[in-house]
C-alpha cells in the first residue's frame, strides 16, 4: 500500500499529475475545503485515516470526535506522522499541520478548546485524507 520514499513526487508538476485538481489545491497549495462538504465530516467507521497524497497512516479512527466545526476533527495523530508549522496567513496566528512524510497540507491544529481530555483539535480537510476501514 504505502509507497517507497523514493517514489514520492519531487516537483509540484509531478504532484499535479497524481492528484485531482481539488486535491492538489488543498494538499499542495494549502487550500481549505468548504465546511460541511467533506466526505468524512460525520464518519464513524472504524479504521485508519491515511494521507491522500502519499498513503502514510495519520489518524486512527478512535481519535476522531464530533467538534461540530464542519471538518473532520481528531484529538491526536500517530506519533511522528504529522508536523506543525506556524502560519500567519489571513491575519491570524494558527498552526498548520502537514503530513510529515510528503509535506502535504492537512489542516490546522488548535489547543485549549476543551473538546476532549487531550484538549487538542486537529481540524483536517476530508480531501487530504482517505479512510482505510478496519478489516471485518
Ligand atoms: Zn503524505
Short mmCIF file of N, CA and C and ligand atoms in Angstrom, two decimals:
data_model
loop_
_atom_site.label_atom_id
_atom_site.label_comp_id
_atom_site.label_asym_id
_atom_site.label_seq_id
_atom_site.Cartn_x
_atom_site.Cartn_y
_atom_site.Cartn_z
N UNK A 1 0.81 -1.20 0.00
CA UNK A 1 0.00 0.00 0.00
C UNK A 1 0.85 1.27 0.00
N UNK A 2 1.65 1.42 1.05
CA UNK A 2 2.40 2.66 1.13
C UNK A 2 3.56 2.66 0.13
N UNK A 3 3.84 3.81 -0.37
CA UNK A 3 4.86 3.94 -1.40
C UNK A 3 6.23 4.13 -0.77
N UNK A 4 7.22 3.70 -1.48
CA UNK A 4 8.58 3.92 -1.03
C UNK A 4 8.90 5.42 -1.05
N UNK A 5 9.75 5.82 -0.13
CA UNK A 5 10.13 7.24 -0.06
C UNK A 5 10.59 7.75 -1.43
N UNK A 6 11.33 6.93 -2.14
CA UNK A 6 11.89 7.37 -3.42
C UNK A 6 10.82 7.55 -4.50
N UNK A 7 9.66 6.98 -4.27
CA UNK A 7 8.60 7.09 -5.27
C UNK A 7 7.77 8.36 -5.11
N UNK A 8 8.00 9.10 -4.05
CA UNK A 8 7.23 10.33 -3.87
C UNK A 8 7.59 11.33 -4.96
N UNK A 9 6.59 12.04 -5.46
CA UNK A 9 6.89 13.08 -6.45
C UNK A 9 7.88 14.10 -5.88
N UNK A 10 8.72 14.62 -6.74
CA UNK A 10 9.72 15.59 -6.29
C UNK A 10 9.34 17.02 -6.64
N UNK A 11 8.47 17.18 -7.60
CA UNK A 11 8.10 18.52 -8.03
C UNK A 11 6.58 18.68 -7.94
N UNK A 12 6.16 19.93 -7.91
CA UNK A 12 4.72 20.20 -7.87
C UNK A 12 4.05 19.72 -9.16
N UNK A 13 4.75 19.74 -10.27
CA UNK A 13 4.16 19.23 -11.51
C UNK A 13 3.89 17.73 -11.41
N UNK A 14 4.79 17.01 -10.74
CA UNK A 14 4.56 15.58 -10.56
C UNK A 14 3.36 15.32 -9.64
N UNK A 15 3.22 16.14 -8.60
CA UNK A 15 2.05 16.04 -7.74
C UNK A 15 0.77 16.34 -8.52
N UNK A 16 0.83 17.32 -9.40
CA UNK A 16 -0.35 17.75 -10.14
C UNK A 16 -0.90 16.60 -11.00
N UNK A 17 -0.01 15.77 -11.49
CA UNK A 17 -0.44 14.62 -12.29
C UNK A 17 -1.09 13.57 -11.40
N UNK A 18 -0.57 13.41 -10.21
CA UNK A 18 -1.05 12.35 -9.34
C UNK A 18 -2.38 12.69 -8.67
N UNK A 19 -2.61 13.95 -8.40
CA UNK A 19 -3.79 14.37 -7.62
C UNK A 19 -4.85 14.99 -8.52
N UNK A 20 -6.10 14.95 -8.05
CA UNK A 20 -7.15 15.68 -8.76
C UNK A 20 -6.92 17.19 -8.54
N UNK A 21 -7.54 18.04 -9.37
CA UNK A 21 -7.33 19.48 -9.19
C UNK A 21 -7.70 19.96 -7.78
N UNK A 22 -8.80 19.43 -7.21
CA UNK A 22 -9.20 19.87 -5.88
C UNK A 22 -8.25 19.32 -4.81
N UNK A 23 -7.83 18.08 -4.97
CA UNK A 23 -6.83 17.53 -4.04
C UNK A 23 -5.55 18.34 -4.09
N UNK A 24 -5.12 18.71 -5.29
CA UNK A 24 -3.89 19.48 -5.44
C UNK A 24 -4.03 20.84 -4.75
N UNK A 25 -5.17 21.46 -4.92
CA UNK A 25 -5.38 22.79 -4.34
C UNK A 25 -5.27 22.75 -2.82
N UNK A 26 -5.83 21.73 -2.21
CA UNK A 26 -5.80 21.65 -0.75
C UNK A 26 -4.45 21.11 -0.26
N UNK A 27 -4.02 19.98 -0.81
CA UNK A 27 -2.83 19.31 -0.29
C UNK A 27 -1.54 20.07 -0.60
N UNK A 28 -1.43 20.61 -1.80
CA UNK A 28 -0.15 21.19 -2.22
C UNK A 28 -0.16 22.71 -2.20
N UNK A 29 -1.35 23.31 -2.14
CA UNK A 29 -1.43 24.77 -2.10
C UNK A 29 -2.10 25.27 -0.83
N UNK A 30 -2.21 24.37 0.16
CA UNK A 30 -2.75 24.73 1.47
C UNK A 30 -4.13 25.36 1.37
N UNK A 31 -4.95 24.81 0.49
CA UNK A 31 -6.33 25.27 0.39
C UNK A 31 -7.18 24.69 1.50
N UNK A 32 -8.42 25.12 1.56
CA UNK A 32 -9.36 24.62 2.56
C UNK A 32 -10.67 24.29 1.87
N UNK A 33 -11.18 23.08 2.11
CA UNK A 33 -12.48 22.74 1.56
C UNK A 33 -13.56 23.47 2.36
N UNK A 34 -14.71 23.70 1.73
CA UNK A 34 -15.78 24.39 2.43
C UNK A 34 -16.31 23.52 3.57
N UNK A 35 -16.66 24.14 4.73
CA UNK A 35 -17.15 23.34 5.86
C UNK A 35 -18.38 22.54 5.48
N UNK A 36 -18.54 21.40 6.10
CA UNK A 36 -19.69 20.51 5.96
C UNK A 36 -19.77 19.87 4.58
N UNK A 37 -18.77 20.06 3.73
CA UNK A 37 -18.82 19.47 2.40
C UNK A 37 -17.97 18.21 2.28
N UNK A 38 -17.06 18.00 3.22
CA UNK A 38 -16.13 16.88 3.08
C UNK A 38 -16.78 15.54 3.36
N UNK A 39 -16.24 14.50 2.78
CA UNK A 39 -16.90 13.19 2.88
C UNK A 39 -16.75 12.56 4.26
N UNK A 40 -15.84 13.04 5.09
CA UNK A 40 -15.59 12.39 6.38
C UNK A 40 -16.07 13.20 7.58
N UNK A 41 -16.83 14.27 7.37
CA UNK A 41 -17.22 15.13 8.49
C UNK A 41 -17.89 14.32 9.60
N UNK A 42 -18.84 13.46 9.22
CA UNK A 42 -19.60 12.73 10.24
C UNK A 42 -19.28 11.23 10.27
N UNK A 43 -18.22 10.84 9.63
CA UNK A 43 -17.90 9.41 9.53
C UNK A 43 -17.51 8.83 10.89
N UNK A 44 -18.08 7.65 11.21
CA UNK A 44 -17.75 6.98 12.46
C UNK A 44 -17.12 5.60 12.21
N UNK A 45 -16.91 5.27 10.97
CA UNK A 45 -16.40 3.95 10.59
C UNK A 45 -15.02 3.70 11.22
N UNK A 46 -14.84 2.53 11.88
CA UNK A 46 -13.52 2.22 12.43
C UNK A 46 -12.50 1.98 11.31
N UNK A 47 -11.27 2.37 11.60
CA UNK A 47 -10.20 2.18 10.62
C UNK A 47 -9.08 3.16 10.88
N UNK A 48 -8.31 3.42 9.85
CA UNK A 48 -7.23 4.38 9.99
C UNK A 48 -7.27 5.34 8.81
N UNK A 49 -7.06 6.62 9.10
CA UNK A 49 -7.04 7.64 8.07
C UNK A 49 -5.61 7.82 7.58
N UNK A 50 -5.44 7.72 6.26
CA UNK A 50 -4.13 7.90 5.65
C UNK A 50 -4.06 9.21 4.89
N UNK A 51 -2.84 9.69 4.71
CA UNK A 51 -2.61 10.85 3.84
C UNK A 51 -3.06 10.50 2.42
N UNK A 52 -3.88 11.36 1.81
CA UNK A 52 -4.36 11.05 0.47
C UNK A 52 -3.25 11.23 -0.56
N UNK A 53 -2.26 12.01 -0.23
CA UNK A 53 -1.19 12.23 -1.20
C UNK A 53 -0.18 11.08 -1.24
N UNK A 54 0.25 10.60 -0.06
CA UNK A 54 1.33 9.61 -0.05
C UNK A 54 0.94 8.29 0.60
N UNK A 55 -0.20 8.22 1.27
CA UNK A 55 -0.65 6.96 1.86
C UNK A 55 -0.15 6.71 3.27
N UNK A 56 0.63 7.61 3.85
CA UNK A 56 1.12 7.41 5.22
C UNK A 56 -0.06 7.39 6.19
N UNK A 57 0.01 6.52 7.20
CA UNK A 57 -1.02 6.49 8.23
C UNK A 57 -0.89 7.72 9.12
N UNK A 58 -2.03 8.39 9.35
CA UNK A 58 -2.00 9.64 10.12
C UNK A 58 -2.84 9.57 11.39
N UNK A 59 -4.11 9.15 11.26
CA UNK A 59 -5.02 9.22 12.41
C UNK A 59 -5.81 7.92 12.55
N UNK A 60 -5.70 7.25 13.71
CA UNK A 60 -6.62 6.13 13.98
C UNK A 60 -8.03 6.69 14.16
N UNK A 61 -9.05 5.93 13.73
CA UNK A 61 -10.42 6.45 13.80
C UNK A 61 -10.86 6.73 15.24
N UNK A 62 -10.23 6.08 16.23
CA UNK A 62 -10.67 6.32 17.61
C UNK A 62 -10.17 7.66 18.16
N UNK A 63 -9.40 8.42 17.39
CA UNK A 63 -9.05 9.79 17.80
C UNK A 63 -10.01 10.81 17.20
N UNK A 64 -10.95 10.36 16.37
CA UNK A 64 -11.89 11.28 15.73
C UNK A 64 -13.04 11.60 16.68
N UNK A 65 -13.46 12.84 16.71
CA UNK A 65 -14.57 13.21 17.59
C UNK A 65 -15.44 14.27 16.91
N UNK A 66 -16.64 14.45 17.43
CA UNK A 66 -17.58 15.43 16.88
C UNK A 66 -17.27 16.81 17.41
N UNK A 67 -16.75 17.67 16.57
CA UNK A 67 -16.44 19.04 17.01
C UNK A 67 -17.52 20.01 16.52
N UNK A 68 -18.37 19.59 15.60
CA UNK A 68 -19.39 20.44 15.01
C UNK A 68 -18.80 21.68 14.37
N UNK A 69 -17.58 21.56 13.86
CA UNK A 69 -16.95 22.71 13.20
C UNK A 69 -17.06 22.60 11.69
N UNK A 70 -17.50 21.44 11.17
CA UNK A 70 -17.68 21.30 9.74
C UNK A 70 -16.57 20.57 9.02
N UNK A 71 -15.52 20.21 9.75
CA UNK A 71 -14.43 19.42 9.19
C UNK A 71 -14.16 18.22 10.11
N UNK A 72 -13.61 17.15 9.56
CA UNK A 72 -13.19 16.04 10.43
C UNK A 72 -12.21 16.55 11.49
N UNK A 73 -12.41 16.08 12.74
CA UNK A 73 -11.57 16.55 13.84
C UNK A 73 -11.01 15.36 14.60
N UNK A 74 -9.74 15.46 14.94
CA UNK A 74 -9.04 14.39 15.65
C UNK A 74 -8.32 15.01 16.85
N UNK A 75 -8.25 14.28 17.97
CA UNK A 75 -7.55 14.87 19.13
C UNK A 75 -6.13 14.36 19.28
N UNK A 76 -5.67 13.53 18.34
CA UNK A 76 -4.28 13.08 18.38
C UNK A 76 -3.94 12.47 17.03
N UNK A 77 -2.65 12.42 16.73
CA UNK A 77 -2.18 11.78 15.50
C UNK A 77 -1.25 10.64 15.87
N UNK A 78 -1.01 9.77 14.92
CA UNK A 78 0.01 8.74 15.13
C UNK A 78 1.34 9.45 15.37
N UNK A 79 2.09 9.05 16.42
CA UNK A 79 3.32 9.78 16.75
C UNK A 79 4.26 9.94 15.56
N UNK A 80 4.66 11.18 15.30
CA UNK A 80 5.60 11.46 14.23
C UNK A 80 4.98 11.58 12.85
N UNK A 81 3.68 11.33 12.72
CA UNK A 81 3.07 11.31 11.39
C UNK A 81 2.72 12.71 10.88
N UNK A 82 2.55 13.64 11.81
CA UNK A 82 2.09 14.98 11.44
C UNK A 82 3.07 16.01 11.99
N UNK A 83 3.41 17.00 11.18
CA UNK A 83 4.28 18.07 11.68
C UNK A 83 3.53 19.38 11.71
N UNK A 84 3.98 20.26 12.59
CA UNK A 84 3.30 21.52 12.82
C UNK A 84 4.16 22.69 12.35
N UNK A 85 3.51 23.68 11.73
CA UNK A 85 4.21 24.84 11.20
C UNK A 85 3.41 26.08 11.56
N UNK A 86 4.08 27.09 12.09
CA UNK A 86 3.38 28.34 12.41
C UNK A 86 2.89 28.99 11.12
N UNK A 87 1.67 29.46 11.13
CA UNK A 87 1.03 30.00 9.94
C UNK A 87 0.41 31.35 10.30
N UNK A 88 0.94 32.41 9.70
CA UNK A 88 0.43 33.75 9.99
C UNK A 88 -0.43 34.30 8.85
N UNK A 89 -0.85 33.44 7.94
CA UNK A 89 -1.64 33.93 6.82
C UNK A 89 -3.04 34.32 7.28
N UNK A 90 -3.72 35.10 6.45
CA UNK A 90 -5.10 35.55 6.71
C UNK A 90 -5.21 36.34 8.02
N UNK A 91 -4.11 36.98 8.45
CA UNK A 91 -4.16 37.84 9.62
C UNK A 91 -4.38 37.11 10.93
N UNK A 92 -4.15 35.81 10.94
CA UNK A 92 -4.34 35.03 12.16
C UNK A 92 -3.07 34.25 12.45
N UNK A 93 -2.80 34.03 13.72
CA UNK A 93 -1.73 33.11 14.07
C UNK A 93 -2.34 31.74 14.30
N UNK A 94 -2.05 30.84 13.40
CA UNK A 94 -2.55 29.48 13.53
C UNK A 94 -1.40 28.52 13.37
N UNK A 95 -1.64 27.28 13.65
CA UNK A 95 -0.62 26.25 13.47
C UNK A 95 -1.09 25.30 12.38
N UNK A 96 -0.39 25.35 11.26
CA UNK A 96 -0.70 24.45 10.15
C UNK A 96 -0.20 23.04 10.47
N UNK A 97 -0.94 22.05 10.01
CA UNK A 97 -0.44 20.67 10.12
C UNK A 97 -0.24 20.10 8.72
N UNK A 98 0.89 19.40 8.57
CA UNK A 98 1.22 18.76 7.30
C UNK A 98 1.62 17.32 7.55
N UNK A 99 1.46 16.52 6.53
CA UNK A 99 1.97 15.15 6.56
C UNK A 99 3.49 15.21 6.72
N UNK A 100 4.02 14.50 7.73
CA UNK A 100 5.46 14.56 7.97
C UNK A 100 6.24 13.86 6.86
N UNK A 101 5.58 12.98 6.13
CA UNK A 101 6.30 12.21 5.12
C UNK A 101 6.40 12.96 3.79
N UNK A 102 5.29 13.54 3.34
CA UNK A 102 5.30 14.13 1.99
C UNK A 102 5.07 15.64 2.02
N UNK A 103 4.91 16.22 3.21
CA UNK A 103 4.81 17.67 3.34
C UNK A 103 3.53 18.23 2.74
N UNK A 104 2.50 17.42 2.62
CA UNK A 104 1.24 17.92 2.10
C UNK A 104 0.39 18.52 3.22
N UNK A 105 -0.37 19.55 2.87
CA UNK A 105 -1.20 20.27 3.83
C UNK A 105 -2.39 19.41 4.27
N UNK A 106 -2.64 19.37 5.58
CA UNK A 106 -3.77 18.63 6.12
C UNK A 106 -4.84 19.55 6.65
N UNK A 107 -4.43 20.58 7.39
CA UNK A 107 -5.39 21.50 8.02
C UNK A 107 -4.65 22.31 9.07
N UNK A 108 -5.33 22.55 10.21
CA UNK A 108 -4.72 23.30 11.31
C UNK A 108 -4.98 22.58 12.62
N UNK A 109 -4.14 22.86 13.62
CA UNK A 109 -4.34 22.27 14.94
C UNK A 109 -4.63 23.39 15.94
N UNK A 110 -5.59 23.13 16.81
CA UNK A 110 -6.00 24.11 17.83
C UNK A 110 -5.93 23.44 19.20
N UNK A 111 -5.51 24.19 20.20
CA UNK A 111 -5.41 23.64 21.55
C UNK A 111 -6.17 24.53 22.53
N UNK A 112 -6.55 23.96 23.66
CA UNK A 112 -7.18 24.74 24.71
C UNK A 112 -8.66 24.98 24.49
N UNK A 113 -9.30 24.23 23.62
CA UNK A 113 -10.73 24.42 23.38
C UNK A 113 -11.60 23.53 24.26
N UNK A 114 -10.98 22.51 24.88
CA UNK A 114 -11.69 21.68 25.84
C UNK A 114 -12.64 20.64 25.26
N UNK A 115 -12.47 20.32 23.97
CA UNK A 115 -13.38 19.34 23.36
C UNK A 115 -13.20 17.95 23.97
N UNK A 116 -11.96 17.55 24.18
CA UNK A 116 -11.67 16.20 24.67
C UNK A 116 -10.62 16.32 25.77
N UNK A 117 -10.40 15.24 26.53
CA UNK A 117 -9.36 15.29 27.59
C UNK A 117 -7.99 15.69 27.05
N UNK A 118 -7.70 15.38 25.80
CA UNK A 118 -6.40 15.77 25.23
C UNK A 118 -6.36 17.25 24.86
N UNK A 119 -7.51 17.90 24.83
CA UNK A 119 -7.59 19.35 24.64
C UNK A 119 -6.93 19.81 23.34
N UNK A 120 -7.02 18.99 22.33
CA UNK A 120 -6.38 19.26 21.05
C UNK A 120 -7.36 18.94 19.94
N UNK A 121 -7.40 19.79 18.92
CA UNK A 121 -8.27 19.52 17.77
C UNK A 121 -7.47 19.65 16.48
N UNK A 122 -7.21 18.53 15.85
CA UNK A 122 -6.64 18.54 14.51
C UNK A 122 -7.81 18.70 13.55
N UNK A 123 -7.91 19.87 12.94
CA UNK A 123 -9.01 20.19 12.03
C UNK A 123 -8.50 19.91 10.61
N UNK A 124 -8.99 18.81 10.02
CA UNK A 124 -8.38 18.25 8.82
C UNK A 124 -9.37 18.28 7.66
N UNK A 125 -8.90 18.64 6.49
CA UNK A 125 -9.74 18.56 5.29
C UNK A 125 -9.99 17.10 4.93
N UNK A 126 -11.25 16.76 4.65
CA UNK A 126 -11.55 15.38 4.22
C UNK A 126 -10.75 15.00 2.99
N UNK A 127 -10.55 15.97 2.12
CA UNK A 127 -9.90 15.67 0.85
C UNK A 127 -8.39 15.44 1.03
N UNK A 128 -7.87 15.75 2.22
CA UNK A 128 -6.45 15.50 2.50
C UNK A 128 -6.20 14.08 3.00
N UNK A 129 -7.27 13.37 3.35
CA UNK A 129 -7.10 12.06 3.97
C UNK A 129 -7.98 11.04 3.26
N UNK A 130 -7.70 9.77 3.53
CA UNK A 130 -8.55 8.71 2.99
C UNK A 130 -8.68 7.63 4.06
N UNK A 131 -9.91 7.25 4.35
CA UNK A 131 -10.15 6.24 5.37
C UNK A 131 -9.91 4.84 4.82
N UNK A 132 -9.10 4.10 5.54
CA UNK A 132 -8.96 2.68 5.26
C UNK A 132 -9.75 1.93 6.32
N UNK A 133 -10.95 1.41 6.00
CA UNK A 133 -11.77 0.78 7.02
C UNK A 133 -11.08 -0.44 7.62
N UNK A 134 -11.34 -0.67 8.91
CA UNK A 134 -10.77 -1.83 9.59
C UNK A 134 -11.31 -3.11 8.96
N UNK A 135 -10.51 -4.16 9.00
CA UNK A 135 -10.96 -5.46 8.46
C UNK A 135 -12.08 -6.00 9.30
N UNK A 136 -13.04 -6.66 8.67
CA UNK A 136 -14.14 -7.28 9.40
C UNK A 136 -15.10 -6.25 9.82
ZN1 LIG B 1 1.63 12.38 2.95
#
